[in-house]
Amino acid sequence: MVTLKSSLAFLVLAFALFLCFIMSTGDGSYDYFQFVQQWPPATCSLSRTPCYKPRPPQIFTIHGLWPSNYSNPKRPSNCRGSLFDSRKVYPQLRLNLKISWPNVKSGNDTEFWESEWNKHGRCSEQTLNQMQYFERSDEMWNSYNITEILKKAQIVPNATRTWKYSDILSPIKAATNTTPILRCKPDPAQSKSQPSQPKSPQKPQLLHEVVFCYDYHAKKQIDCNRTGCLNKDISFQ
Ligand code: 5GP
């Protein structure tokens, strides 16, 4: 009897663990959306291969709309669900996305949209089907112009100036009434110019991306609950 009870308890526990595992992997469970916009000159200087255009767009463009979990914002990804269908990007949507969501690396926009839908978008297919996913992303991009918001705050690309996290955050926060996340990467130019020096906390990092957060339905912009860019000066160039 005792053995039967303990085997039953074990089975229940194993099933609960299995459910937790399924829910934490890429199968469509998410809490909110991260809408990620990138600064193309930074994307290109961080890329291992040169971008196809010597002068990439000088406006923030879409990297992706990512359904995310509070416990692990990198999940879910690569879920089951419909694979990208280019026919669902109808001509007017295509024209819009070519401006808001270009592939700044290779110039093959469709390939970039396909990889973002397949890795992220289909995880929230129950909320936004493929057409709605790209339409909504384009609407989000149009709702606030980060490049203009920063320009009005005299934050413009400059190879010699640096800013604090709060300097860049404040004008975006004021314009959108929500807290975004700034994402930075180490500046490859800096690491190359002083290879023998130890990593210093003073070295500025490159502003690469700005993340807006949206609720589960991708309707309402909400505060992001994390910060980025570590505690270092930020260069924007
Ligand atoms: P994630 O998987 O995080 O959605 O996206 C990461 C991938 O997107 C990386 O491989 C990064 O290189 C790529 N990425 C970011 N911007 C661009 C772009 O403009 N074009 C392409 N092809 N990939 C990009």
PDB file of N, CA, C and O in Angstrom, residues 5-42:
ATOM      1  N   LYS A   5       1.262   4.149  -2.860  1.00  0.00           N
ATOM      2  CA  LYS A   5       1.082   5.587  -2.593  1.00  0.00           C
ATOM      3  C   LYS A   5       2.299   6.386  -3.043  1.00  0.00           C
ATOM      4  O   LYS A   5       2.189   7.418  -3.677  1.00  0.00           O
ATOM      5  N   SER A   6       3.489   5.847  -2.709  1.00  0.00           N
ATOM      6  CA  SER A   6       4.682   6.622  -3.078  1.00  0.00           C
ATOM      7  C   SER A   6       4.901   6.610  -4.588  1.00  0.00           C
ATOM      8  O   SER A   6       5.362   7.601  -5.161  1.00  0.00           O
ATOM      9  N   SER A   7       4.525   5.498  -5.265  1.00  0.00           N
ATOM     10  CA  SER A   7       4.672   5.518  -6.736  1.00  0.00           C
ATOM     11  C   SER A   7       3.704   6.521  -7.345  1.00  0.00           C
ATOM     12  O   SER A   7       4.034   7.210  -8.310  1.00  0.00           O
ATOM     13  N   LEU A   8       2.495   6.609  -6.743  1.00  0.00           N
ATOM     14  CA  LEU A   8       1.500   7.552  -7.245  1.00  0.00           C
ATOM     15  C   LEU A   8       1.996   8.986  -7.051  1.00  0.00           C
ATOM     16  O   LEU A   8       1.924   9.818  -7.970  1.00  0.00           O
ATOM     17  N   ALA A   9       2.553   9.247  -5.866  1.00  0.00           N
ATOM     18  CA  ALA A   9       3.080  10.587  -5.582  1.00  0.00           C
ATOM     19  C   ALA A   9       4.201  10.926  -6.548  1.00  0.00           C
ATOM     20  O   ALA A   9       4.302  12.045  -7.063  1.00  0.00           O
ATOM     21  N   PHE A  10       5.030   9.905  -6.820  1.00  0.00           N
ATOM     22  CA  PHE A  10       6.142  10.130  -7.746  1.00  0.00           C
ATOM     23  C   PHE A  10       5.614  10.484  -9.144  1.00  0.00           C
ATOM     24  O   PHE A  10       6.095  11.411  -9.801  1.00  0.00           O
ATOM     25  N   LEU A  11       4.568   9.739  -9.563  1.00  0.00           N
ATOM     26  CA  LEU A  11       3.991   9.988 -10.885  1.00  0.00           C
ATOM     27  C   LEU A  11       3.409  11.398 -10.980  1.00  0.00           C
ATOM     28  O   LEU A  11       3.615  12.103 -11.970  1.00  0.00           O
ATOM     29  N   VAL A  12       2.692  11.807  -9.919  1.00  0.00           N
ATOM     30  CA  VAL A  12       2.100  13.149  -9.905  1.00  0.00           C
ATOM     31  C   VAL A  12       3.194  14.207  -9.993  1.00  0.00           C
ATOM     32  O   VAL A  12       3.111  15.159 -10.768  1.00  0.00           O
ATOM     33  N   LEU A  13       4.267  13.992  -9.202  1.00  0.00           N
ATOM     34  CA  LEU A  13       5.381  14.942  -9.208  1.00  0.00           C
ATOM     35  C   LEU A  13       6.034  14.999 -10.587  1.00  0.00           C
ATOM     36  O   LEU A  13       6.305  16.080 -11.124  1.00  0.00           O
ATOM     37  N   ALA A  14       6.254  13.822 -11.175  1.00  0.00           N
ATOM     38  CA  ALA A  14       6.890  13.770 -12.496  1.00  0.00           C
ATOM     39  C   ALA A  14       6.025  14.497 -13.526  1.00  0.00           C
ATOM     40  O   ALA A  14       6.524  15.246 -14.363  1.00  0.00           O
ATOM     41  N   PHE A  15       4.693  14.322 -13.429  1.00  0.00           N
ATOM     42  CA  PHE A  15       3.785  14.952 -14.379  1.00  0.00           C
ATOM     43  C   PHE A  15       3.813  16.481 -14.210  1.00  0.00           C
ATOM     44  O   PHE A  15       3.875  17.226 -15.191  1.00  0.00           O
ATOM     45  N   ALA A  16       3.861  16.913 -12.928  1.00  0.00           N
ATOM     46  CA  ALA A  16       3.906  18.356 -12.652  1.00  0.00           C
ATOM     47  C   ALA A  16       5.198  18.954 -13.210  1.00  0.00           C
ATOM     48  O   ALA A  16       5.191  20.010 -13.839  1.00  0.00           O
ATOM     49  N   LEU A  17       6.308  18.236 -13.020  1.00  0.00           N
ATOM     50  CA  LEU A  17       7.593  18.724 -13.538  1.00  0.00           C
ATOM     51  C   LEU A  17       7.568  18.791 -15.056  1.00  0.00           C
ATOM     52  O   LEU A  17       8.053  19.726 -15.668  1.00  0.00           O
ATOM     53  N   PHE A  18       6.929  17.763 -15.665  1.00  0.00           N
ATOM     54  CA  PHE A  18       6.824  17.713 -17.118  1.00  0.00           C
ATOM     55  C   PHE A  18       6.023  18.931 -17.620  1.00  0.00           C
ATOM     56  O   PHE A  18       6.422  19.600 -18.572  1.00  0.00           O
ATOM     57  N   LEU A  19       4.923  19.245 -16.909  1.00  0.00           N
ATOM     58  CA  LEU A  19       4.092  20.400 -17.293  1.00  0.00           C
ATOM     59  C   LEU A  19       4.891  21.701 -17.195  1.00  0.00           C
ATOM     60  O   LEU A  19       4.844  22.532 -18.094  1.00  0.00           O
ATOM     61  N   CYS A  20       5.671  21.823 -16.087  1.00  0.00           N
ATOM     62  CA  CYS A  20       6.497  23.023 -15.915  1.00  0.00           C
ATOM     63  C   CYS A  20       7.483  23.145 -17.059  1.00  0.00           C
ATOM     64  O   CYS A  20       7.710  24.221 -17.606  1.00  0.00           O
ATOM     65  N   PHE A  21       8.064  21.998 -17.438  1.00  0.00           N
ATOM     66  CA  PHE A  21       9.060  22.000 -18.509  1.00  0.00           C
ATOM     67  C   PHE A  21       8.419  22.459 -19.823  1.00  0.00           C
ATOM     68  O   PHE A  21       8.931  23.336 -20.515  1.00  0.00           O
ATOM     69  N   ILE A  22       7.252  21.892 -20.129  1.00  0.00           N
ATOM     70  CA  ILE A  22       6.556  22.261 -21.365  1.00  0.00           C
ATOM     71  C   ILE A  22       6.244  23.755 -21.368  1.00  0.00           C
ATOM     72  O   ILE A  22       6.427  24.447 -22.365  1.00  0.00           O
ATOM     73  N   MET A  23       5.797  24.257 -20.186  1.00  0.00           N
ATOM     74  CA  MET A  23       5.411  25.665 -20.129  1.00  0.00           C
ATOM     75  C   MET A  23       6.604  26.589 -20.241  1.00  0.00           C
ATOM     76  O   MET A  23       6.480  27.702 -20.727  1.00  0.00           O
ATOM     77  N   SER A  24       7.794  26.126 -19.801  1.00  0.00           N
ATOM     78  CA  SER A  24       8.940  27.028 -19.847  1.00  0.00           C
ATOM     79  C   SER A  24       9.671  26.946 -21.182  1.00  0.00           C
ATOM     80  O   SER A  24      10.514  27.747 -21.481  1.00  0.00           O
ATOM     81  N   THR A  25       9.387  25.958 -21.997  1.00  0.00           N
ATOM     82  CA  THR A  25      10.058  25.875 -23.301  1.00  0.00           C
ATOM     83  C   THR A  25       9.190  26.560 -24.338  1.00  0.00           C
ATOM     84  O   THR A  25       8.179  27.148 -24.028  1.00  0.00           O
ATOM     85  N   GLY A  26       9.637  26.440 -25.575  1.00  0.00           N
ATOM     86  CA  GLY A  26       9.015  27.262 -26.605  1.00  0.00           C
ATOM     87  C   GLY A  26       7.633  26.845 -27.045  1.00  0.00           C
ATOM     88  O   GLY A  26       7.431  26.501 -28.192  1.00  0.00           O
ATOM     89  N   ASP A  27       6.662  26.877 -26.156  1.00  0.00           N
ATOM     90  CA  ASP A  27       5.349  26.503 -26.638  1.00  0.00           C
ATOM     91  C   ASP A  27       4.248  27.492 -26.325  1.00  0.00           C
ATOM     92  O   ASP A  27       3.197  27.145 -25.800  1.00  0.00           O
ATOM     93  N   GLY A  28       4.515  28.713 -26.689  1.00  0.00           N
ATOM     94  CA  GLY A  28       3.447  29.682 -26.750  1.00  0.00           C
ATOM     95  C   GLY A  28       2.985  30.268 -25.436  1.00  0.00           C
ATOM     96  O   GLY A  28       2.057  31.059 -25.458  1.00  0.00           O
ATOM     97  N   SER A  29       3.637  29.938 -24.311  1.00  0.00           N
ATOM     98  CA  SER A  29       3.172  30.618 -23.115  1.00  0.00           C
ATOM     99  C   SER A  29       4.068  31.841 -22.907  1.00  0.00           C
ATOM    100  O   SER A  29       5.295  31.748 -22.953  1.00  0.00           O
ATOM    101  N   TYR A  30       3.461  32.997 -22.738  1.00  0.00           N
ATOM    102  CA  TYR A  30       4.237  34.222 -22.550  1.00  0.00           C
ATOM    103  C   TYR A  30       3.439  35.185 -21.694  1.00  0.00           C
ATOM    104  O   TYR A  30       2.233  34.995 -21.503  1.00  0.00           O
ATOM    105  N   ASP A  31       4.118  36.220 -21.154  1.00  0.00           N
ATOM    106  CA  ASP A  31       3.446  37.181 -20.273  1.00  0.00           C
ATOM    107  C   ASP A  31       3.213  38.527 -20.947  1.00  0.00           C
ATOM    108  O   ASP A  31       2.249  39.211 -20.670  1.00  0.00           O
ATOM    109  N   TYR A  32       4.148  38.937 -21.778  1.00  0.00           N
ATOM    110  CA  TYR A  32       4.096  40.286 -22.369  1.00  0.00           C
ATOM    111  C   TYR A  32       4.918  40.271 -23.649  1.00  0.00           C
ATOM    112  O   TYR A  32       5.542  39.249 -23.987  1.00  0.00           O
ATOM    113  N   PHE A  33       4.928  41.434 -24.343  1.00  0.00           N
ATOM    114  CA  PHE A  33       5.739  41.545 -25.562  1.00  0.00           C
ATOM    115  C   PHE A  33       6.887  42.531 -25.360  1.00  0.00           C
ATOM    116  O   PHE A  33       6.695  43.576 -24.734  1.00  0.00           O
ATOM    117  N   GLN A  34       8.034  42.212 -25.934  1.00  0.00           N
ATOM    118  CA  GLN A  34       9.118  43.183 -26.061  1.00  0.00           C
ATOM    119  C   GLN A  34       9.159  43.605 -27.526  1.00  0.00           C
ATOM    120  O   GLN A  34       9.273  42.742 -28.418  1.00  0.00           O
ATOM    121  N   PHE A  35       9.038  44.904 -27.748  1.00  0.00           N
ATOM    122  CA  PHE A  35       9.129  45.441 -29.106  1.00  0.00           C
ATOM    123  C   PHE A  35      10.511  46.089 -29.224  1.00  0.00           C
ATOM    124  O   PHE A  35      10.781  47.106 -28.587  1.00  0.00           O
ATOM    125  N   VAL A  36      11.375  45.455 -30.004  1.00  0.00           N
ATOM    126  CA  VAL A  36      12.789  45.840 -30.014  1.00  0.00           C
ATOM    127  C   VAL A  36      13.130  46.632 -31.278  1.00  0.00           C
ATOM    128  O   VAL A  36      12.908  46.159 -32.395  1.00  0.00           O
ATOM    129  N   GLN A  37      13.638  47.827 -31.062  1.00  0.00           N
ATOM    130  CA  GLN A  37      14.095  48.633 -32.199  1.00  0.00           C
ATOM    131  C   GLN A  37      15.604  48.784 -32.118  1.00  0.00           C
ATOM    132  O   GLN A  37      16.155  48.944 -31.025  1.00  0.00           O
ATOM    133  N   GLN A  38      16.254  48.734 -33.272  1.00  0.00           N
ATOM    134  CA  GLN A  38      17.714  48.789 -33.281  1.00  0.00           C
ATOM    135  C   GLN A  38      18.202  50.077 -33.952  1.00  0.00           C
ATOM    136  O   GLN A  38      17.497  50.655 -34.782  1.00  0.00           O
ATOM    137  N   TRP A  39      19.420  50.467 -33.555  1.00  0.00           N
ATOM    138  CA  TRP A  39      20.077  51.603 -34.203  1.00  0.00           C
ATOM    139  C   TRP A  39      20.985  50.990 -35.284  1.00  0.00           C
ATOM    140  O   TRP A  39      22.012  50.383 -34.966  1.00  0.00           O
ATOM    141  N   PRO A  40      20.594  51.095 -36.570  1.00  0.00           N
ATOM    142  CA  PRO A  40      21.316  50.347 -37.614  1.00  0.00           C
ATOM    143  C   PRO A  40      22.832  50.574 -37.668  1.00  0.00           C
ATOM    144  O   PRO A  40      23.575  49.595 -37.836  1.00  0.00           O
ATOM    145  N   PRO A  41      23.345  51.822 -37.477  1.00  0.00           N
ATOM    146  CA  PRO A  41      24.806  51.956 -37.508  1.00  0.00           C
ATOM    147  C   PRO A  41      25.488  51.080 -36.441  1.00  0.00           C
ATOM    148  O   PRO A  41      26.570  50.538 -36.672  1.00  0.00           O
ATOM    149  N   ALA A  42      24.826  50.917 -35.270  1.00  0.00           N
ATOM    150  CA  ALA A  42      25.412  50.055 -34.233  1.00  0.00           C
ATOM    151  C   ALA A  42      25.316  48.590 -34.663  1.00  0.00           C
ATOM    152  O   ALA A  42      26.275  47.828 -34.511  1.00  0.00           O
TER     153      ALA A  42
END
